[in-house]
Short mmCIF file of C-alpha atoms and ligand atoms in Angstrom, two decimals:
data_model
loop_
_atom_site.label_atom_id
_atom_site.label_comp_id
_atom_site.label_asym_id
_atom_site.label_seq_id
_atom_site.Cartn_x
_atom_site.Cartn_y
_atom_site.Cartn_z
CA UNK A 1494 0.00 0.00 0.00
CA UNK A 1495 3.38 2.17 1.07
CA UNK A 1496 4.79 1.88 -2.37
CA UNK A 1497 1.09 2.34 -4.02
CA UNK A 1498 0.66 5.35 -2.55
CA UNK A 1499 4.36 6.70 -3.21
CA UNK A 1500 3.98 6.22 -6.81
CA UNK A 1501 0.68 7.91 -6.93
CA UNK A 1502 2.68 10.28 -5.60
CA UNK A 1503 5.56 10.27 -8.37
CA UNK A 1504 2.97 10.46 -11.01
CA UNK A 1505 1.35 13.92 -9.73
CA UNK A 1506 5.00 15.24 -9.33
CA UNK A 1507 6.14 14.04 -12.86
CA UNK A 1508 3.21 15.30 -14.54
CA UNK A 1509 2.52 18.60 -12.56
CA UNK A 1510 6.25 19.48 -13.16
CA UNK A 1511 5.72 19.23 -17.49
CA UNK A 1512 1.92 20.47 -17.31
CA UNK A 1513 3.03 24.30 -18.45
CA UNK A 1514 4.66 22.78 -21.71
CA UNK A 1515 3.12 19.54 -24.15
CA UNK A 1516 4.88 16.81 -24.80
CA UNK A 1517 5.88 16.44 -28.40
CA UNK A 1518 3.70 13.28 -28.51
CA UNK A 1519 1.37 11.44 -26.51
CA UNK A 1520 0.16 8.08 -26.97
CA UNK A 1521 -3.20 8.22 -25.37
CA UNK A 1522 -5.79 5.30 -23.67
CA UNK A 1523 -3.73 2.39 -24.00
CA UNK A 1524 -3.30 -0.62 -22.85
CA UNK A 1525 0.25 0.24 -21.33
CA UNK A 1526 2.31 -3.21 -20.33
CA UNK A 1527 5.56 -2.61 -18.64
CA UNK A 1528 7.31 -5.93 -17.66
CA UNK A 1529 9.31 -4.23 -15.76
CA UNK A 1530 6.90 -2.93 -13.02
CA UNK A 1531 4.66 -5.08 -14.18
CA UNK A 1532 2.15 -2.27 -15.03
CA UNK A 1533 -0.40 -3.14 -17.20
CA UNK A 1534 -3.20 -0.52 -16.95
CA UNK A 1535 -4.87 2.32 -19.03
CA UNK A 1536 -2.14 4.96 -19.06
CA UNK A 1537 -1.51 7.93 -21.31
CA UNK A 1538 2.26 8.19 -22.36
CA UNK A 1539 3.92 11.09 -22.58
CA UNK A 1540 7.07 11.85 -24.82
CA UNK A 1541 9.52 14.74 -24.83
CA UNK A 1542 13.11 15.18 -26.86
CA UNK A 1543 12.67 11.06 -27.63
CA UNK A 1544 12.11 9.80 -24.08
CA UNK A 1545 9.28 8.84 -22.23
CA UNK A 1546 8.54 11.84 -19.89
CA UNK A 1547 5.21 10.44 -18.27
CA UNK A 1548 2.89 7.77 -17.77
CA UNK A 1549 -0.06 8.97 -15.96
CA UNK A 1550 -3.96 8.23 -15.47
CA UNK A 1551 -4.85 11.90 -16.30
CA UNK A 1552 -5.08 13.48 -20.12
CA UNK A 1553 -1.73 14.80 -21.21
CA UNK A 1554 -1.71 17.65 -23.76
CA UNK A 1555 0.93 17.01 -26.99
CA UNK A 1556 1.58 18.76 -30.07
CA UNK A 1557 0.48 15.53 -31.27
CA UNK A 1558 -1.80 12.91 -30.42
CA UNK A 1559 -2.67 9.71 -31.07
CA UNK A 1560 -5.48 7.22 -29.61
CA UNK A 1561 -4.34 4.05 -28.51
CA UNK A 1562 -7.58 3.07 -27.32
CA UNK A 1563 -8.13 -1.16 -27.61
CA UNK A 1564 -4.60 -1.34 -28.23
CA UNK A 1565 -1.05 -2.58 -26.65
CA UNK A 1566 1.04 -0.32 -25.99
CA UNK A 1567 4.46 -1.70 -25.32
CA UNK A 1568 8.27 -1.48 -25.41
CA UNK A 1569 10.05 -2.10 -28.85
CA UNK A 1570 11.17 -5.16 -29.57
CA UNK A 1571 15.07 -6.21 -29.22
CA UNK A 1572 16.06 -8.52 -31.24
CA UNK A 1573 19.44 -10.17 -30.23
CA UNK A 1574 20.05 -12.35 -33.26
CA UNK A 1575 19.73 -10.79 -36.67
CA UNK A 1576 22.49 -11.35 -39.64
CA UNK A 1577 20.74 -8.47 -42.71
CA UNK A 1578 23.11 -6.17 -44.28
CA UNK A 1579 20.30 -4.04 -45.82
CA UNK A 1580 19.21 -1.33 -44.22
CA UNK A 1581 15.67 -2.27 -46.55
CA UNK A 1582 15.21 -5.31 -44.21
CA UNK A 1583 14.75 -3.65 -41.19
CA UNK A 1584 11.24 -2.10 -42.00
CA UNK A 1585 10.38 -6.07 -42.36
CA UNK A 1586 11.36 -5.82 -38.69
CA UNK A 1587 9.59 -2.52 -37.77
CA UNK A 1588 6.65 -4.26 -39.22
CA UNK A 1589 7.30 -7.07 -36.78
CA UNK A 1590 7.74 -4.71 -33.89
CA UNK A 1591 11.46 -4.71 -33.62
CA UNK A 1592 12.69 -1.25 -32.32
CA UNK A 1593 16.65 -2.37 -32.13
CA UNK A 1594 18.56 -5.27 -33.43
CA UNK A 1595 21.89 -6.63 -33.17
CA UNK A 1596 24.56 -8.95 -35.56
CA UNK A 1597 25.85 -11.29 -31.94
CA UNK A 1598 26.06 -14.34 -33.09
CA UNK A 1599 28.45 -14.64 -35.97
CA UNK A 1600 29.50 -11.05 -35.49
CA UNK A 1601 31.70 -8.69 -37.88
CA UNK A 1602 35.45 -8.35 -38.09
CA UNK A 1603 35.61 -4.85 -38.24
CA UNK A 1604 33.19 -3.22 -35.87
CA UNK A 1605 34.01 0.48 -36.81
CA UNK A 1606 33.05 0.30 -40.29
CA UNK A 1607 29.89 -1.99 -39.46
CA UNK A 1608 28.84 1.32 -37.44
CA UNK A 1609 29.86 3.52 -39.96
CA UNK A 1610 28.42 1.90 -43.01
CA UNK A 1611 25.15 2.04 -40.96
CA UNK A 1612 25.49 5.50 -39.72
CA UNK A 1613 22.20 7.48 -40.55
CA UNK A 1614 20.86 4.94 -42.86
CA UNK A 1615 18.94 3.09 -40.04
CA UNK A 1616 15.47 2.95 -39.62
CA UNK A 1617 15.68 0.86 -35.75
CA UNK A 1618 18.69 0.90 -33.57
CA UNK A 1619 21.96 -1.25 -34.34
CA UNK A 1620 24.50 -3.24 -32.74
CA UNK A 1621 27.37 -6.09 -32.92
CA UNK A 1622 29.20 -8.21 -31.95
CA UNK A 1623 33.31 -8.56 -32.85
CA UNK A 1624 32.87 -12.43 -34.32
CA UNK A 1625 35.58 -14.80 -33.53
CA UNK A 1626 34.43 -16.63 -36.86
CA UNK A 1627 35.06 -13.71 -39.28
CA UNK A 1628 37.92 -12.70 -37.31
CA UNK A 1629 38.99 -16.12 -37.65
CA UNK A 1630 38.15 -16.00 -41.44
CA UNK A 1631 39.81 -12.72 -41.96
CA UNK A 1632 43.71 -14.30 -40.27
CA UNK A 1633 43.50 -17.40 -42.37
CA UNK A 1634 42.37 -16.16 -45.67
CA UNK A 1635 39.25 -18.04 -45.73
CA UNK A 1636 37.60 -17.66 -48.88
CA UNK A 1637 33.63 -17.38 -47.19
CA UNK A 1638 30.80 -14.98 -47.56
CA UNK A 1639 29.94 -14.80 -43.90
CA UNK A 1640 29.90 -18.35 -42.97
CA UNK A 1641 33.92 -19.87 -43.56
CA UNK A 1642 34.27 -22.16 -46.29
CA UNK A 1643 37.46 -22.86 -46.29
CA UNK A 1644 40.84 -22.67 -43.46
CA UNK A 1645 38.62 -20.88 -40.78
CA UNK A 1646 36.65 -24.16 -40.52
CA UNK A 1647 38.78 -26.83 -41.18
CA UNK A 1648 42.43 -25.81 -39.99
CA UNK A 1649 44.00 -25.60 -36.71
CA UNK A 1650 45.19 -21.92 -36.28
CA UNK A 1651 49.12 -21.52 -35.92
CA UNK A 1652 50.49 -19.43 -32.30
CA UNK A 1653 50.99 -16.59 -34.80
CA UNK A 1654 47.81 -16.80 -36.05
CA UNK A 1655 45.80 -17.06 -32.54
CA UNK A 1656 48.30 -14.61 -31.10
CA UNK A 1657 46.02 -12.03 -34.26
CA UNK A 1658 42.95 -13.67 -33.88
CA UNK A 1659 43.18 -12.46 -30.41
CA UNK A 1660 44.84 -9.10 -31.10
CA UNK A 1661 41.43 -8.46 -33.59
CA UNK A 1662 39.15 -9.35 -31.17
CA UNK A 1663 40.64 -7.19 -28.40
CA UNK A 1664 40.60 -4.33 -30.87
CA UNK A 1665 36.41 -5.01 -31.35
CA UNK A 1666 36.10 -4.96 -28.19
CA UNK A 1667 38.07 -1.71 -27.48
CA UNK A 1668 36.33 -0.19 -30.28
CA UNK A 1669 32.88 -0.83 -28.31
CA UNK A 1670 31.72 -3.88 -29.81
CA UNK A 1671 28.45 -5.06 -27.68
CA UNK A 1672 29.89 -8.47 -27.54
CA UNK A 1673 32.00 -11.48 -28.80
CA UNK A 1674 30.35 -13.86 -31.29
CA UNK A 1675 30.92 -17.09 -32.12
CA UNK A 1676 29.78 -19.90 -34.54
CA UNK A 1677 31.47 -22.78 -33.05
CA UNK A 1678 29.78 -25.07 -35.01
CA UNK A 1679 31.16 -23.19 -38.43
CA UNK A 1680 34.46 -23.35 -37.10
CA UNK A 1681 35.05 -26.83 -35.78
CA UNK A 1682 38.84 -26.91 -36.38
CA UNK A 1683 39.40 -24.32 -33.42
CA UNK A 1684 40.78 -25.66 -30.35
CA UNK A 1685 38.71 -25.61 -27.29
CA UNK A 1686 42.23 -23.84 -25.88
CA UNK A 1687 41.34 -21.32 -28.92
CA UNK A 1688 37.64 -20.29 -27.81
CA UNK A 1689 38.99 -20.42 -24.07
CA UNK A 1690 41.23 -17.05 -24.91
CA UNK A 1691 38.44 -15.69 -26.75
CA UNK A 1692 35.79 -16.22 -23.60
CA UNK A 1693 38.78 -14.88 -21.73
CA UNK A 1694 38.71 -11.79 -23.52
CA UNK A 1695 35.42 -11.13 -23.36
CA UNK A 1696 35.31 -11.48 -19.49
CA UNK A 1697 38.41 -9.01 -18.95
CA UNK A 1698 36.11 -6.27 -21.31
CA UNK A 1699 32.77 -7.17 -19.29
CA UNK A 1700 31.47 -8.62 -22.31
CA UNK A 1701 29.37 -11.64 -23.04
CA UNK A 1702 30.01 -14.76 -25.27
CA UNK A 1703 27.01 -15.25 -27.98
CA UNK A 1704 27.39 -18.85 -29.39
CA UNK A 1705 26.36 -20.87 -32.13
CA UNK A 1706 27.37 -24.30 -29.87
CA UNK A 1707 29.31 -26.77 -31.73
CA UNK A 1708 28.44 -30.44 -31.91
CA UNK A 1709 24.70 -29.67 -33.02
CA UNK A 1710 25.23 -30.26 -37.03
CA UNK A 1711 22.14 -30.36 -38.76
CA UNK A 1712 23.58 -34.26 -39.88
CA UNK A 1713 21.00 -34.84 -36.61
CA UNK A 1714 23.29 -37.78 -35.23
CA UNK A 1715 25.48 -35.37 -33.13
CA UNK A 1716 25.28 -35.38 -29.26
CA UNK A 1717 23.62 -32.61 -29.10
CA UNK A 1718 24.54 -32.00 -24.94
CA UNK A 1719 27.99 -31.69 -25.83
CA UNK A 1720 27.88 -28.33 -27.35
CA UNK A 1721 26.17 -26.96 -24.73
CA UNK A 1722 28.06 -28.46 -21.44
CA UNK A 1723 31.23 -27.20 -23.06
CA UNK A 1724 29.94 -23.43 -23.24
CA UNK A 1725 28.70 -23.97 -19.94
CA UNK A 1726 32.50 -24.91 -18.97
CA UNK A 1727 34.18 -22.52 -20.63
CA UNK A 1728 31.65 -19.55 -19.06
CA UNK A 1729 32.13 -21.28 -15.65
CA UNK A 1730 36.40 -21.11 -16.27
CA UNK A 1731 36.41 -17.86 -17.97
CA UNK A 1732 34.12 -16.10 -16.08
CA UNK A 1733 32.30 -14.60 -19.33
CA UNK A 1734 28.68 -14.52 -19.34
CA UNK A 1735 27.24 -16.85 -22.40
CA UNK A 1736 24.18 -16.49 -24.67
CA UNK A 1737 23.54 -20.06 -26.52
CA UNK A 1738 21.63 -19.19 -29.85
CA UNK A 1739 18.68 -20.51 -31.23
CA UNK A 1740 18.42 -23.62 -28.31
CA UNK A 1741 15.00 -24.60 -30.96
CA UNK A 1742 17.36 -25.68 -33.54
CA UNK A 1743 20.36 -26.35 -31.96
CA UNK A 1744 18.84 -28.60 -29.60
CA UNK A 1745 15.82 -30.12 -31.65
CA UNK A 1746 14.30 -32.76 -29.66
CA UNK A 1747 17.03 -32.48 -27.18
CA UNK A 1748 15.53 -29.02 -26.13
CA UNK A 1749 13.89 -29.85 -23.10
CA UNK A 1750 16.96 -31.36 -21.82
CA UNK A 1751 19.21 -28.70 -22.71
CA UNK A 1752 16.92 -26.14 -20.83
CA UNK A 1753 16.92 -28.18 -18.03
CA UNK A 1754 20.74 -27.95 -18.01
CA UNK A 1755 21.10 -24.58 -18.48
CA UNK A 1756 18.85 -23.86 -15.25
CA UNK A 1757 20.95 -26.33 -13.39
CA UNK A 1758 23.83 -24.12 -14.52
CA UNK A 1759 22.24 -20.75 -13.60
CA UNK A 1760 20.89 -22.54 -9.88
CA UNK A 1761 25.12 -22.69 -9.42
CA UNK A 1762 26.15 -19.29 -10.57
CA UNK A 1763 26.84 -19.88 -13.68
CA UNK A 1764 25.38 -16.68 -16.30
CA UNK A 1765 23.79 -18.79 -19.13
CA UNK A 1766 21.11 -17.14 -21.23
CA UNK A 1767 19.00 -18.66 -24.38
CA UNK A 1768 17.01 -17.79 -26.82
CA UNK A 1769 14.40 -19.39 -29.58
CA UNK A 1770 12.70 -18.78 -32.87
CA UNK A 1771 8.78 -19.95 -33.31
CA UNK A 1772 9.58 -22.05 -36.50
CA UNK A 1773 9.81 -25.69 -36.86
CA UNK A 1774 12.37 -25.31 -39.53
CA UNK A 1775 15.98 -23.94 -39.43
CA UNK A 1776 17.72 -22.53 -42.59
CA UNK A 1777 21.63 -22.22 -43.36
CA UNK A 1778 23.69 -22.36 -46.37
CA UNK A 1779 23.93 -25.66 -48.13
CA UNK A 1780 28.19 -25.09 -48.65
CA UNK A 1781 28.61 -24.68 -45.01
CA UNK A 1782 30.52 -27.02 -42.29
CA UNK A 1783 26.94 -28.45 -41.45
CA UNK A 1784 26.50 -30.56 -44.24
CA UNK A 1785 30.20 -31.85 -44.43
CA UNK A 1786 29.37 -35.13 -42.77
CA UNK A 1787 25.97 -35.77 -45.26
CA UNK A 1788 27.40 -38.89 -47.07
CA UNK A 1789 25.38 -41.47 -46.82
CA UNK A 1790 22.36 -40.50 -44.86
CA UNK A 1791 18.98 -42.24 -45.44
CA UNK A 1792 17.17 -40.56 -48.62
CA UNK A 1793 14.10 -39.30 -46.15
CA UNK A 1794 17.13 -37.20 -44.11
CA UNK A 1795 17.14 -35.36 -47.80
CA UNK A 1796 12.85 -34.84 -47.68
CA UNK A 1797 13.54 -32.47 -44.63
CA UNK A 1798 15.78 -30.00 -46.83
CA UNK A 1799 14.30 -27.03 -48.50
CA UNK A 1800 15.68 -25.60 -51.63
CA UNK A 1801 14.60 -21.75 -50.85
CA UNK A 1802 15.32 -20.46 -54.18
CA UNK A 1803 12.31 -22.76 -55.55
CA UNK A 1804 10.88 -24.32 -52.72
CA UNK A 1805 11.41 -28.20 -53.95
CA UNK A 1806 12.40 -30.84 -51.17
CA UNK A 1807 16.01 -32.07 -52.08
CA UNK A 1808 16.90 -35.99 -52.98
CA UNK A 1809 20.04 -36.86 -52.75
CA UNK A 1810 21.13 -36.01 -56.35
CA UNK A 1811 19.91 -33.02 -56.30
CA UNK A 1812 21.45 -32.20 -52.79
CA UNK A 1813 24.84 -32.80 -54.62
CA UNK A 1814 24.48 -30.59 -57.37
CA UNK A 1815 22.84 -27.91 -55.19
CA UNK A 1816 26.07 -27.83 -52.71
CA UNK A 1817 28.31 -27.23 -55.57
CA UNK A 1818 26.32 -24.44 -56.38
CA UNK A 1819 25.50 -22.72 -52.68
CA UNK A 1820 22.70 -20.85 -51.44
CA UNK A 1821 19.90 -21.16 -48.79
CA UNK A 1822 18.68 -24.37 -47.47
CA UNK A 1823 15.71 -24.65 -44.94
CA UNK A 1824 15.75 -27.75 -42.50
CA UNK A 1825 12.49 -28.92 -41.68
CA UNK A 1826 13.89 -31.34 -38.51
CA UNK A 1827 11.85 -29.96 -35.64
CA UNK A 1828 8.55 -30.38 -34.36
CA UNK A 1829 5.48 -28.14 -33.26
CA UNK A 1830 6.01 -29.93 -29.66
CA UNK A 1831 9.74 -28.35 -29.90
CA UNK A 1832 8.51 -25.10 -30.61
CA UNK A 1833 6.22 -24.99 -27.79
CA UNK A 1834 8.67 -26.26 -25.16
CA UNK A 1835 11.03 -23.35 -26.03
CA UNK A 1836 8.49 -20.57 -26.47
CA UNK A 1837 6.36 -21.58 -23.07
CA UNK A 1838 10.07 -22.01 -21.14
CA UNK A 1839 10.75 -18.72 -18.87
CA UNK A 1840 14.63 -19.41 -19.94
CA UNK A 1841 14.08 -17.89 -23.38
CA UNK A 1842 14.10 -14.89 -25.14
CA UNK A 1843 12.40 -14.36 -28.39
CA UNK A 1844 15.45 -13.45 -30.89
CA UNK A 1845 14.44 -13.66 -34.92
CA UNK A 1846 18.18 -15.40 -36.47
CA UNK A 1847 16.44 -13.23 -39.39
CA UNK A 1848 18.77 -12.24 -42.52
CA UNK A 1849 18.02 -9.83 -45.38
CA UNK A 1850 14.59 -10.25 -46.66
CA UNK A 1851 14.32 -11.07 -50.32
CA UNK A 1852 10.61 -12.60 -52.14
CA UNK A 1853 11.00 -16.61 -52.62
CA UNK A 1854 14.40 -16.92 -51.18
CA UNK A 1855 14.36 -16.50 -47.56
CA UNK A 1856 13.09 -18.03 -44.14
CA UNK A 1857 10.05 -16.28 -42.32
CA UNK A 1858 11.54 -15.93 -39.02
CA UNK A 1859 12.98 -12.67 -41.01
CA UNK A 1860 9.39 -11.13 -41.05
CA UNK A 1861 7.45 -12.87 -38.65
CA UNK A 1862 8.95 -14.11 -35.70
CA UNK A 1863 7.54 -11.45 -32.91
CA UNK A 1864 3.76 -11.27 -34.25
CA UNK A 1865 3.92 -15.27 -34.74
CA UNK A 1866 4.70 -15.55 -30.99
CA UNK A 1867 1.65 -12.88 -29.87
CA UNK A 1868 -0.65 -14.45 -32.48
CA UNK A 1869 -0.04 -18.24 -32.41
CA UNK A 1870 1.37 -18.75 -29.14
CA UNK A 1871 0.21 -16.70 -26.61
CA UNK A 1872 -3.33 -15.68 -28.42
CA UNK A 1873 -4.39 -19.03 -30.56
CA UNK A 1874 -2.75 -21.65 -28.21
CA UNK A 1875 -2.25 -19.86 -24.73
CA UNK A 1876 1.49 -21.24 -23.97
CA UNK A 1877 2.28 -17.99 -22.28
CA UNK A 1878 0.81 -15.17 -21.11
CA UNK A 1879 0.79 -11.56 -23.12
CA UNK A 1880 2.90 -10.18 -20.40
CA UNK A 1881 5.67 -12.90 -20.61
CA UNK A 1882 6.07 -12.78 -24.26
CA UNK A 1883 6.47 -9.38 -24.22
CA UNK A 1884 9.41 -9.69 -21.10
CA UNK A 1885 11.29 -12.36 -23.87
CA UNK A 1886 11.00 -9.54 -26.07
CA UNK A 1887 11.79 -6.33 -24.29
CA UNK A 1888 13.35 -6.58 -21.00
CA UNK A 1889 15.14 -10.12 -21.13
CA UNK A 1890 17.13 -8.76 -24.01
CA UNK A 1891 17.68 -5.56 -22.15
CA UNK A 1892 19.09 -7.04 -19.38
CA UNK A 1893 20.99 -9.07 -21.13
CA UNK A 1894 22.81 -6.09 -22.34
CA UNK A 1895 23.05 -3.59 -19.98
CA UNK A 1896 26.38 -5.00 -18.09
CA UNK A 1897 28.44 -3.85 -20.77
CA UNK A 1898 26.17 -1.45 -22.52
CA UNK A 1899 24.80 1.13 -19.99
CA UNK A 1900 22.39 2.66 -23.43
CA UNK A 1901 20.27 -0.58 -22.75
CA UNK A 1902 19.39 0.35 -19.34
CA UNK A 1903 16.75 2.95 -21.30
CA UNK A 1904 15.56 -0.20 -23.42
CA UNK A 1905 12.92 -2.79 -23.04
CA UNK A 1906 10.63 -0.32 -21.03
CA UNK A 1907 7.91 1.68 -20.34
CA UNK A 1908 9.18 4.28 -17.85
CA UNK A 1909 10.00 7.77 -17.29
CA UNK A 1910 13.44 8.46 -18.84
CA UNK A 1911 13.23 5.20 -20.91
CA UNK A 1912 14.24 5.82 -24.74
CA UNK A 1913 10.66 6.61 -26.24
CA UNK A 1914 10.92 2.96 -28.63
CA UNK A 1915 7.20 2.07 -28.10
CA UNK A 1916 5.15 -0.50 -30.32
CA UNK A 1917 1.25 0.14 -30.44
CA UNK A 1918 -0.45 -3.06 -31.71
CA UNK A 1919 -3.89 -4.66 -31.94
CA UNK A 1920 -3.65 -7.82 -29.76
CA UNK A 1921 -6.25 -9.88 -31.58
CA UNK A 1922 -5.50 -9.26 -34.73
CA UNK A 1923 -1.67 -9.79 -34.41
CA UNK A 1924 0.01 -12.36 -37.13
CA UNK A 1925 2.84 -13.23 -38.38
CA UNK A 1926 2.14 -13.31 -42.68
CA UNK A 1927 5.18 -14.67 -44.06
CA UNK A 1928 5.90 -18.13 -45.27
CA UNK A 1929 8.84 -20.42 -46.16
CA UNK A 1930 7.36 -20.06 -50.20
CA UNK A 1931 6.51 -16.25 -49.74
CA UNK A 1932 8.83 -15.31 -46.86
CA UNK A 1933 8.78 -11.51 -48.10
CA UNK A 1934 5.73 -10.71 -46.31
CA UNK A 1935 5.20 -8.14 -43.67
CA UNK A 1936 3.24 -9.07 -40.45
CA UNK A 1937 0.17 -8.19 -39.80
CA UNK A 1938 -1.38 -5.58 -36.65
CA UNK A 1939 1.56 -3.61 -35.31
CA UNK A 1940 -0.58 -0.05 -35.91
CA UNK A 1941 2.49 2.43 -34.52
CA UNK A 1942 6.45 1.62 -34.07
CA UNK A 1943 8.25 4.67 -33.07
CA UNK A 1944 12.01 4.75 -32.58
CA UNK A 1945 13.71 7.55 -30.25
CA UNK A 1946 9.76 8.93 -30.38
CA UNK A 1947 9.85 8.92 -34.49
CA UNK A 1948 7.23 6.95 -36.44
CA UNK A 1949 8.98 4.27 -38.59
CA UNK A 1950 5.41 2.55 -38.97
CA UNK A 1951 2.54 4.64 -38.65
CA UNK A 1952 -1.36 3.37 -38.94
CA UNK A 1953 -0.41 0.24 -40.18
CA UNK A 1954 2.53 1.33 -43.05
CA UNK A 1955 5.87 1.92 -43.23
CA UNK A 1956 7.19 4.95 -42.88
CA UNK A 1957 9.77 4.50 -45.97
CA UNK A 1958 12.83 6.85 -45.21
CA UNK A 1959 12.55 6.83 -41.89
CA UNK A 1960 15.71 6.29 -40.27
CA UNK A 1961 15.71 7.33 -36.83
CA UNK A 1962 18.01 4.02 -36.11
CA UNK A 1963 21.26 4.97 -32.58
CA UNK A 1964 24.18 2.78 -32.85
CA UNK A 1965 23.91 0.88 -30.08
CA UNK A 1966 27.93 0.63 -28.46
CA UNK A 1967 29.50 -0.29 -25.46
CA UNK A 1968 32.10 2.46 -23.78
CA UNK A 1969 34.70 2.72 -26.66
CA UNK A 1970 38.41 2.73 -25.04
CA UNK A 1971 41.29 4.86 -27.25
CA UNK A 1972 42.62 2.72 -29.73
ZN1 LIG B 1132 23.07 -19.93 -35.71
#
C-alpha cells in the first residue's frame, strides 16, 4: 500500500512538473504493459526530446496525439540475433515490432566500419558483436561470404595466427563492440584452448560470449549435450557470461533437456542465457561445415531440406548438385512440440536469427517471428501469457545487455526516462504473414512503431525513409 501510494505520488509530481509545456507526442488510452513494473493498466504516455517523460492516469496535452484506445502499448522489440546487411530489411522488422537489433552471433570483423556503413541509414537501432568466426576467417584467408568455407573451418590456427585472432578481437572490443560472437559449429577446427582465450577476452572487457554451440550439425546424429556443457565450462572457467543461440534448432528434440541444463547451470552461478525462434524449420547455407558429414544419410534425411530459391524438397542427387552451387537451405527437422517447449520455457528470449529479406528466397523468421509468438502462441494456443512474451521480447534482451552497454538500461521499457521505442499493436489481430514459399511478407497488426519517439510505422505502413536508427555501443576505449 506504502509503495502504491508513493507512486501515486511520483505520477502527480512528474506530470505537474511538465503540465506548463506539451509533450511532443502522446500516446493516449492504451493498454500500457511494462514488464518491468509489471504495469499493465490504461495509461496515457507522454514523450519529450525522444524519451518517455510520463505515464499517468490523467489526459496529457501534446503537439500531437494519437489514440491508442483497444490497443497494446508496449516497449520495442530487441532482437538479439539478426544477420541483414540491408538497411531495406529492417522495416520487415519494424513491421514485426522490432525497435533495435543486433549482428551477436556470428558477429563482424571490423566493428568500426559496421557502425559507420550504418550510420544514418537506419530505420531501428543497431549493434554487434566482434565475431571470432570472421575474425577467424579474416587471419587465415578463408575464402567465405559470412559463414567460412574454407581454413577458418577446417584448420588448426598456428600461435601466430591465434596470437592475431586475439589481437582483432581485443581491438572489437576496445572499439565498443556489444559483444563477442561465435559460430562454433562453423568453425570446428578451433581448439577448445582457442575459444577459451576468446571467452577470456570477453570477461576481462565485461562482455558476453554469444554462441552458435558446436556439436549440433544439422547431420542430426550429433550429441547434441555436448555443445552446450562445453559453453557452460568454458563460461564457468572464464568467467564470461554466455548467450547459446537458437536452443529450438540447436537442440531439436534435445531441447527440453538442454533447458533443463542450463537452469541447473544458472541454480550454481553460472550466467547462461538462451534464446528461440517460433519455426519448426531452421535454414543455413547448403556449402557450409553443417553438411560436411551428409554422405550417406537415409534418402528421407534429404525430404527435410528445402531448396529456398524454388521451394522443392532435395533428394540426394539433387542435394549434390545444389552444394556445388550454394545458397539457402531450410531444415524442416523440428517439431510443433519443440517449438512450444522453447516458447512456453521462462529461460528464453524471443530473438528472430532473421537475414536480409528477399521474395521466394528467404526463411520467415525474417518477417514474422515477434507477431507469430503474440498471435499463435500466446493468443491461438495460450502457452504464455501476453505479459511474458512481451518480457522475452523487451526486457530479457535488455538485461541481457546492460552490463556492458549502460544505453540498454533505457531499453525494453515503459518508464520515465526510458528511450521513447514504443510498439502500439492490436492484440487480436496480431500475425505473423510470411511463409517459407513467400517469406517476403510483412506481419500483420503492429498499428504504430516509433524509434527515439519517431514513427517508422505509422497506422499500419511503413514509414519509408525513416531512419531514426542509434548505434547501439559499449564504452569505446582509445585505440
Ligand atoms: Zn546460428
Amino acid at each position: 500500500m506504502i509503495s502504491r501510494l508513493l507512486v501515486a505520488a511520483a505520477l502527480c509530481v512528474s506530470v505537474a512538473a511538465f503540465a506548463a509545456e506539451p509533450f511532443d507526442l502522446v500516446i493516449a488510452n492504451g493498454r500500457v504493459m511494462d514488464p518491468e513494473s509489471g504495469l499493465d493498466a490504461v495509461r496515457n504516455v507522454g514523450i519529450r526530446n525522444g524519451r518517455i517523460a510520463a505515464v499517468a492516469n490523467v489526459p496529457l496535452e501534446g503537439h500531437e496525439l494519437i489514440d491508442a484506445r483497444g490497443l497494446i502499448v508496449s516497449p520495442g522489440f530487441i532482437n538479439l540475433h539478426w544477420h541483414g546487411r540491408e538497411p531495406r530489411s529492417d522495416y520487415y522488422e519494424a513491421m514485426d515490432g522490432v525497435t533495435s537489433t543486433f549482428e551477436l552471433e556470428i558477429g563482424v570483423a571490423d566493428v568500426d566500419r559496421w557502425y559507420d556503413e550504418r550510420a544514418g541509414r537506419m530505420p531501428i537501432n543497431y549493434g554487434v558483436a566482434i565475431g571470432h568466426a570472421p575474425v577467424r576467417m579474416a587471419v587465415m584467408g578463408d575464402p567465405g561470404d559470412f559463414l567460412p568455407a574454407g581454413d577458418a573451418a577446417r584448420k588448426a590456427a598456428s600461435d601466430a595466427e591465434l596470437a592475431e585472432i586475439e589481437r582483432r578481437v581485443e581491438h572489437g572490443l576496445r572499439r565498443g563492440a556489444v559483444g563477442v560472437g561465435f559460430g562454433l559449429a562453423y568453425t570446428p577446427a578451433a581448439s577448445r584452448w582457442e575459444i577459451l582465450q576468446m571467452f577470456r577476452l570477453a570477461a576481462s572487457y565485461g562482455a558476453s560470449a554469444f554462441v552458435h554451440i558446436r556439436g549440433a550439425s544439422s547431420a542430426g546424429s550429433s550429441d547434441r549435450e555436448e555443445g552446450l556443457l562445453e559453453v557452460i565450462a568454458l563460461s564457468a572457467v572464464s568467467g564470461a557470461p554466455v548467450h547459446v543461440a537458437h536452443i529450438n534448432s540447436s537442440g531439436q528434440k534435445s531441447t527440453g533437456r538442454m533447458l533443463a541444463i542450463i537452469e541447473e547451470a544458472r541454480g550454481r552461478g553460472v550466467d547462461v542465457t538462451t534464446e528461440c525462434y517460433p519455426y519448426t524449420a531452421g535454414a543455413t547455407r547448403i556449402e557450409s561445415f553443417l553438411f560436411d558429414s551428409w554422405t550417406d544419410k537415409p534418402a528421407e534425411e534429404y525430404e527435410k531440406l528445402q531448396w529456398a530459391a524454388t521451394g522443392e524438397r532435395l533428394t540426394p542427387e539433387s542435394f549434390l548438385s545444389y552444394s556445388k552451387q550454394g545458397g539457402l537451405v531450410l531444415i524442416h527437422a523440428n517439431t510443433e512440440d519443440v517449438i512450444r517447449t522453447a516458447v512456453g520455457s521462462p529461460l528464453t528470449l524471443i530473438a528472430s536469427d532473421g537475414f536480409d529479406v528477399h521474395p521466394r528466397n528467404g526463411h520467415p523468421r525474417s518477417a514474422g517471428t515477434y507477431s507469430r509468438v503474440l498471435g499463435r502462441y500466446v493468443r491461438e494456443q495460450g502457452v504464455l501469457t501476453l505479459m511474458t512474451a512481451l518480457r522475452k521480447m523487451t526486457l530479457m534482451p535488455a538485461q541481457r545487455l546492460e552490463a556492458r552497454v549502460p544505453q540498454m538500461r533505457r531499453k525494453g521499457r515503459i518508464s520515465i526516462g526510458a528511450d521513447a521505442d514504443i510498439v502500439v499493436f492490436d492484440a487480436d489481430r496480431i500475425i505473423d504473414r510470411a511463409t517459407y514459399e513467400e517469406p517476403a511478407e510483412y506481419s500483420d497488426g503492429m498499428r504504430d512503431v516509433l524509434v527515439g519517439g519517431r514513427f517508422v510505422v505509422r497506422d499500419g505502413q511503413v514509414v519509408h525513409g525513416a531512419t531514426p536508427g542509434e548505434p547501439i555501443r559499449a564504452v569505446i576505449r582509445e585505440q
